[in-house]
């Protein structure tokens, strides 16, 4: 394990840009994690936390991705690079599960639809965890193909259910949250597919680096935008039940 930075290395500028991009994603994901906790407690109705906890775990994977990415920039280590790939895989997976859970939620109540049992979600997670950790512990060179297949499947799943969730829950908090998360998913999908194509072709490395830098910066911006939207919704509820805004009621009570 060696440090990658060197004063005379022409790639130092790119490495510093990557480091800053990881810091942006890690910071915005941490902010979003905080506001998601507030979102679960104050914005969603009781019983709807099932969907949000998937999102919570997915955004947490984004934090792991940022930390592992910083380690991959600073240190040269194969297993750290594998963790970067694995973290972004689980980032997309749990966001997809959360959006699918919001799509399946009962529009007339809280909780989820009875069309699919809960164990289906757990089975999907178990398959992904077993596939990634199995290849990581046996031979790290096989983690890349496993992650690539997982990227493709979860990307299609996430985007598809995001569109369906917005259509089904139009005008609700679920639709608003999905609309803010969808650009994040699209940017991650674009970065992932460009990375896969360039690695498969064995060329255009500069294009992949440029797309990654722009894409990850946009991901950080969209994560922060989602956090701001959640905070605004929480603030609207706080103002709605704030006794200082009910002037007429206070006058009737003799205040």
CSV table of C-alpha atoms in Angstrom, one decimal:
chain,number,residue,atom,x,y,z
A,1,UNK,CA,0.0,0.0,0.0
A,2,UNK,CA,1.6,3.2,-1.2
A,3,UNK,CA,0.7,6.8,-1.3
A,4,UNK,CA,-0.3,7.9,-4.9
A,5,UNK,CA,0.4,11.6,-4.6
A,6,UNK,CA,3.8,12.8,-6.0
A,7,UNK,CA,4.9,16.3,-6.6
A,8,UNK,CA,6.2,15.6,-10.1
A,9,UNK,CA,3.3,13.4,-11.2
A,10,UNK,CA,1.3,14.9,-14.1
A,11,UNK,CA,-1.8,13.1,-12.8
A,12,UNK,CA,-1.7,14.9,-9.5
A,13,UNK,CA,-4.2,17.6,-10.7
A,14,UNK,CA,-6.7,14.9,-11.7
A,15,UNK,CA,-6.2,13.1,-8.4
A,16,UNK,CA,-6.9,16.3,-6.5
A,17,UNK,CA,-10.0,16.9,-8.5
A,18,UNK,CA,-11.2,13.4,-7.8
A,19,UNK,CA,-10.5,13.9,-4.1
A,20,UNK,CA,-12.6,17.1,-4.0
A,21,UNK,CA,-15.4,15.3,-5.9
A,22,UNK,CA,-15.4,12.5,-3.3
A,23,UNK,CA,-15.5,15.1,-0.5
A,24,UNK,CA,-18.5,16.8,-2.1
A,25,UNK,CA,-20.4,13.5,-2.4
A,26,UNK,CA,-19.5,12.5,1.2
A,27,UNK,CA,-20.5,15.8,2.6
A,28,UNK,CA,-23.8,16.1,0.8
A,29,UNK,CA,-24.7,12.5,1.5
A,30,UNK,CA,-24.0,13.1,5.2
A,31,UNK,CA,-26.3,16.2,5.1
A,32,UNK,CA,-29.0,14.2,3.4
A,33,UNK,CA,-28.7,11.4,5.9
A,34,UNK,CA,-29.4,13.9,8.7
A,35,UNK,CA,-32.5,15.3,7.0
A,36,UNK,CA,-33.8,11.9,6.1
A,37,UNK,CA,-33.8,11.1,9.8
A,38,UNK,CA,-35.9,14.3,10.3
A,39,UNK,CA,-38.0,13.3,7.3
A,40,UNK,CA,-39.0,9.9,8.7
A,41,UNK,CA,-40.0,11.4,12.1
A,42,UNK,CA,-41.8,14.6,11.0
A,43,UNK,CA,-42.9,14.5,7.4
A,44,UNK,CA,-44.1,11.0,6.5
A,45,UNK,CA,-47.2,9.5,8.2
A,46,UNK,CA,-46.8,6.8,10.8
A,47,UNK,CA,-45.9,3.5,9.3
A,48,UNK,CA,-44.2,4.9,6.1
A,49,UNK,CA,-40.7,4.5,7.5
A,50,UNK,CA,-40.3,1.2,5.6
A,51,UNK,CA,-39.6,3.1,2.4
A,52,UNK,CA,-37.4,5.7,3.9
A,53,UNK,CA,-35.1,3.3,5.6
A,54,UNK,CA,-34.1,1.8,2.3
A,55,UNK,CA,-33.2,5.3,1.2
A,56,UNK,CA,-31.4,5.9,4.4
A,57,UNK,CA,-29.2,2.8,3.8
A,58,UNK,CA,-28.6,3.8,0.2
A,59,UNK,CA,-27.5,7.3,1.1
A,60,UNK,CA,-25.3,5.7,3.8
A,61,UNK,CA,-23.7,3.6,1.0
A,62,UNK,CA,-23.0,6.9,-0.7
A,63,UNK,CA,-21.0,8.0,2.4
A,64,UNK,CA,-19.1,4.7,2.3
A,65,UNK,CA,-18.4,5.3,-1.4
A,66,UNK,CA,-17.0,8.7,-0.7
A,67,UNK,CA,-14.7,7.5,2.1
A,68,UNK,CA,-13.5,4.5,0.1
A,69,UNK,CA,-13.0,6.8,-2.9
A,70,UNK,CA,-10.8,9.1,-0.8
A,71,UNK,CA,-8.8,6.1,0.3
A,72,UNK,CA,-8.4,5.0,-3.3
A,73,UNK,CA,-7.1,8.4,-4.3
A,74,UNK,CA,-4.6,8.7,-1.4
A,75,UNK,CA,-3.5,5.1,-1.3
A,76,UNK,CA,-2.9,2.5,-4.0
A,77,UNK,CA,-4.7,-0.6,-2.9
A,78,UNK,CA,-6.8,-3.2,-4.9
A,79,UNK,CA,-9.2,-3.9,-2.1
A,80,UNK,CA,-10.0,-0.2,-1.6
A,81,UNK,CA,-10.8,0.1,-5.3
A,82,UNK,CA,-13.1,-2.9,-5.0
A,83,UNK,CA,-14.9,-1.2,-2.1
A,84,UNK,CA,-15.5,1.9,-4.2
A,85,UNK,CA,-17.2,-0.2,-6.9
A,86,UNK,CA,-19.2,-2.2,-4.3
A,87,UNK,CA,-20.4,0.9,-2.5
A,88,UNK,CA,-21.8,2.6,-5.6
A,89,UNK,CA,-23.5,-0.7,-6.4
A,90,UNK,CA,-25.3,-0.8,-3.1
A,91,UNK,CA,-26.0,3.0,-3.3
A,92,UNK,CA,-28.0,2.4,-6.5
A,93,UNK,CA,-29.5,-0.9,-5.2
A,94,UNK,CA,-31.0,0.6,-2.0
A,95,UNK,CA,-32.2,3.7,-3.7
A,96,UNK,CA,-33.9,1.4,-6.2
A,97,UNK,CA,-35.5,-0.6,-3.4
A,98,UNK,CA,-36.6,2.5,-1.6
A,99,UNK,CA,-38.2,4.0,-4.7
A,100,UNK,CA,-39.9,0.6,-5.5
A,101,UNK,CA,-41.2,0.5,-2.0
A,102,UNK,CA,-42.7,4.0,-2.4
A,103,UNK,CA,-44.3,2.9,-5.7
A,104,UNK,CA,-45.9,-0.2,-4.0
A,105,UNK,CA,-47.1,1.9,-1.0
A,106,UNK,CA,-50.9,1.9,-0.6
A,107,UNK,CA,-52.2,5.3,-1.9
A,108,UNK,CA,-55.1,5.1,0.5
A,109,UNK,CA,-53.2,4.5,3.6
A,110,UNK,CA,-49.7,3.9,4.9
A,111,UNK,CA,-47.4,0.9,4.6
A,112,UNK,CA,-47.0,-1.2,1.5
A,113,UNK,CA,-49.1,-3.0,-1.1
A,114,UNK,CA,-49.7,-6.7,-0.6
A,115,UNK,CA,-48.7,-7.6,-4.1
A,116,UNK,CA,-45.1,-8.5,-3.1
A,117,UNK,CA,-44.1,-9.9,0.3
A,118,UNK,CA,-41.3,-8.2,2.3
A,119,UNK,CA,-39.0,-11.2,2.0
A,120,UNK,CA,-38.6,-10.5,-1.7
A,121,UNK,CA,-36.7,-7.3,-0.9
A,122,UNK,CA,-34.5,-9.2,1.6
A,123,UNK,CA,-33.9,-12.0,-0.9
A,124,UNK,CA,-32.7,-9.4,-3.5
A,125,UNK,CA,-30.3,-7.8,-0.9
A,126,UNK,CA,-29.0,-11.2,0.1
A,127,UNK,CA,-28.2,-12.2,-3.4
A,128,UNK,CA,-26.3,-9.0,-4.1
A,129,UNK,CA,-24.4,-9.2,-0.8
A,130,UNK,CA,-23.5,-12.8,-1.3
A,131,UNK,CA,-22.4,-12.2,-4.9
A,132,UNK,CA,-20.2,-9.2,-4.1
A,133,UNK,CA,-18.7,-10.5,-0.9
A,134,UNK,CA,-18.2,-14.0,-2.3
A,135,UNK,CA,-16.2,-12.7,-5.2
A,136,UNK,CA,-14.3,-10.2,-3.0
A,137,UNK,CA,-13.2,-12.8,-0.5
A,138,UNK,CA,-12.3,-15.4,-3.2
A,139,UNK,CA,-10.8,-13.3,-6.0
A,140,UNK,CA,-11.0,-9.5,-6.2
A,141,UNK,CA,-10.5,-9.6,-10.0
A,142,UNK,CA,-14.0,-11.1,-10.3
A,143,UNK,CA,-15.7,-8.3,-8.3
A,144,UNK,CA,-15.7,-6.0,-11.4
A,145,UNK,CA,-17.9,-8.3,-13.6
A,146,UNK,CA,-20.3,-8.9,-10.7
A,147,UNK,CA,-20.6,-5.2,-10.0
A,148,UNK,CA,-21.0,-4.4,-13.7
A,149,UNK,CA,-24.0,-6.8,-13.9
A,150,UNK,CA,-25.4,-5.4,-10.7
A,151,UNK,CA,-25.0,-1.8,-12.0
A,152,UNK,CA,-27.0,-2.6,-15.1
A,153,UNK,CA,-29.8,-4.4,-13.4
A,154,UNK,CA,-30.2,-1.9,-10.5
A,155,UNK,CA,-29.9,1.1,-12.8
A,156,UNK,CA,-32.8,-0.1,-15.0
A,157,UNK,CA,-34.8,-1.0,-11.9
A,158,UNK,CA,-34.3,2.3,-10.2
A,159,UNK,CA,-35.1,4.5,-13.2
A,160,UNK,CA,-38.1,2.4,-14.1
A,161,UNK,CA,-39.7,2.4,-10.7
A,162,UNK,CA,-38.9,6.1,-10.2
A,163,UNK,CA,-41.1,6.9,-13.3
A,164,UNK,CA,-43.8,4.6,-12.0
A,165,UNK,CA,-43.7,6.0,-8.5
A,166,UNK,CA,-44.1,9.6,-9.7
A,167,UNK,CA,-47.1,8.6,-11.9
A,168,UNK,CA,-48.8,6.7,-9.2
A,169,UNK,CA,-48.3,9.1,-6.3
A,170,UNK,CA,-48.5,12.4,-8.2
A,171,UNK,CA,-49.0,15.3,-5.8
A,172,UNK,CA,-47.7,13.4,-2.7
A,173,UNK,CA,-44.5,13.6,-0.7
A,174,UNK,CA,-43.4,10.3,-2.2
A,175,UNK,CA,-43.6,11.8,-5.7
A,176,UNK,CA,-41.7,14.9,-4.6
A,177,UNK,CA,-38.9,12.9,-3.0
A,178,UNK,CA,-38.6,10.7,-6.1
A,179,UNK,CA,-38.4,13.7,-8.4
A,180,UNK,CA,-35.4,15.0,-6.4
A,181,UNK,CA,-33.7,11.6,-6.3
A,182,UNK,CA,-34.2,10.7,-9.9
A,183,UNK,CA,-31.6,13.2,-11.3
A,184,UNK,CA,-29.1,11.7,-8.8
A,185,UNK,CA,-29.8,8.2,-10.1
A,186,UNK,CA,-29.6,9.3,-13.7
A,187,UNK,CA,-26.2,11.0,-13.2
A,188,UNK,CA,-24.9,7.9,-11.4
A,189,UNK,CA,-26.2,5.6,-14.2
A,190,UNK,CA,-24.5,7.8,-16.8
A,191,UNK,CA,-21.2,7.8,-15.0
A,192,UNK,CA,-21.4,4.0,-14.5
A,193,UNK,CA,-22.2,3.2,-18.1
A,194,UNK,CA,-19.5,5.4,-19.5
A,195,UNK,CA,-17.1,3.8,-17.1
A,196,UNK,CA,-18.2,0.3,-18.3
A,197,UNK,CA,-18.0,1.2,-22.0
A,198,UNK,CA,-14.5,2.8,-21.7
A,199,UNK,CA,-13.2,-0.1,-19.6
A,200,UNK,CA,-14.6,-2.6,-22.1
A,201,UNK,CA,-13.2,-0.7,-25.1
A,202,UNK,CA,-9.8,-0.2,-23.3
A,203,UNK,CA,-9.6,3.4,-24.5
A,204,UNK,CA,-11.0,6.9,-24.0
A,205,UNK,CA,-9.8,7.0,-20.4
A,206,UNK,CA,-9.7,10.8,-20.5
A,207,UNK,CA,-13.4,10.8,-21.5
A,208,UNK,CA,-14.3,8.5,-18.6
A,209,UNK,CA,-12.4,10.7,-16.2
A,210,UNK,CA,-14.1,13.9,-17.5
A,211,UNK,CA,-17.6,12.3,-17.3
A,212,UNK,CA,-16.8,11.0,-13.8
A,213,UNK,CA,-15.7,14.4,-12.5
A,214,UNK,CA,-18.8,16.2,-14.0
A,215,UNK,CA,-21.2,13.4,-13.1
A,216,UNK,CA,-20.1,13.1,-9.4
A,217,UNK,CA,-20.2,16.9,-9.0
A,218,UNK,CA,-23.8,16.8,-10.2
A,219,UNK,CA,-24.6,13.9,-7.9
A,220,UNK,CA,-23.4,15.9,-5.0
A,221,UNK,CA,-25.5,18.9,-6.1
A,222,UNK,CA,-28.6,16.8,-6.5
A,223,UNK,CA,-28.1,15.1,-3.1
A,224,UNK,CA,-27.9,18.5,-1.5
A,225,UNK,CA,-31.0,19.7,-3.4
A,226,UNK,CA,-32.8,16.7,-2.0
A,227,UNK,CA,-31.7,17.5,1.5
A,228,UNK,CA,-32.9,21.1,1.0
A,229,UNK,CA,-36.3,19.9,-0.3
A,230,UNK,CA,-36.8,17.7,2.7
A,231,UNK,CA,-35.9,20.5,5.1
A,232,UNK,CA,-38.3,22.8,3.4
A,233,UNK,CA,-41.1,20.3,3.7
A,234,UNK,CA,-40.3,19.9,7.4
A,235,UNK,CA,-40.3,23.6,7.8
A,236,UNK,CA,-43.7,23.9,6.2
A,237,UNK,CA,-45.1,21.4,8.7
A,238,UNK,CA,-43.5,23.3,11.6
A,239,UNK,CA,-45.1,26.5,10.4
A,240,UNK,CA,-48.4,24.8,9.9
A,241,UNK,CA,-48.5,23.8,13.6
A,242,UNK,CA,-46.7,26.8,15.0
A,243,UNK,CA,-49.0,28.5,17.5
A,244,UNK,CA,-47.4,31.9,16.8
A,245,UNK,CA,-48.9,31.9,13.3
A,246,UNK,CA,-52.5,31.5,14.6
A,247,UNK,CA,-53.2,35.1,15.4
A,248,UNK,CA,-57.0,34.9,15.2
A,249,UNK,CA,-57.1,31.9,17.5
A,250,UNK,CA,-54.8,33.7,20.0
A,251,UNK,CA,-57.1,36.7,20.0
A,252,UNK,CA,-60.2,34.5,20.7
A,253,UNK,CA,-58.4,33.0,23.6
A,254,UNK,CA,-57.7,36.4,25.1
A,255,UNK,CA,-54.0,36.5,24.4
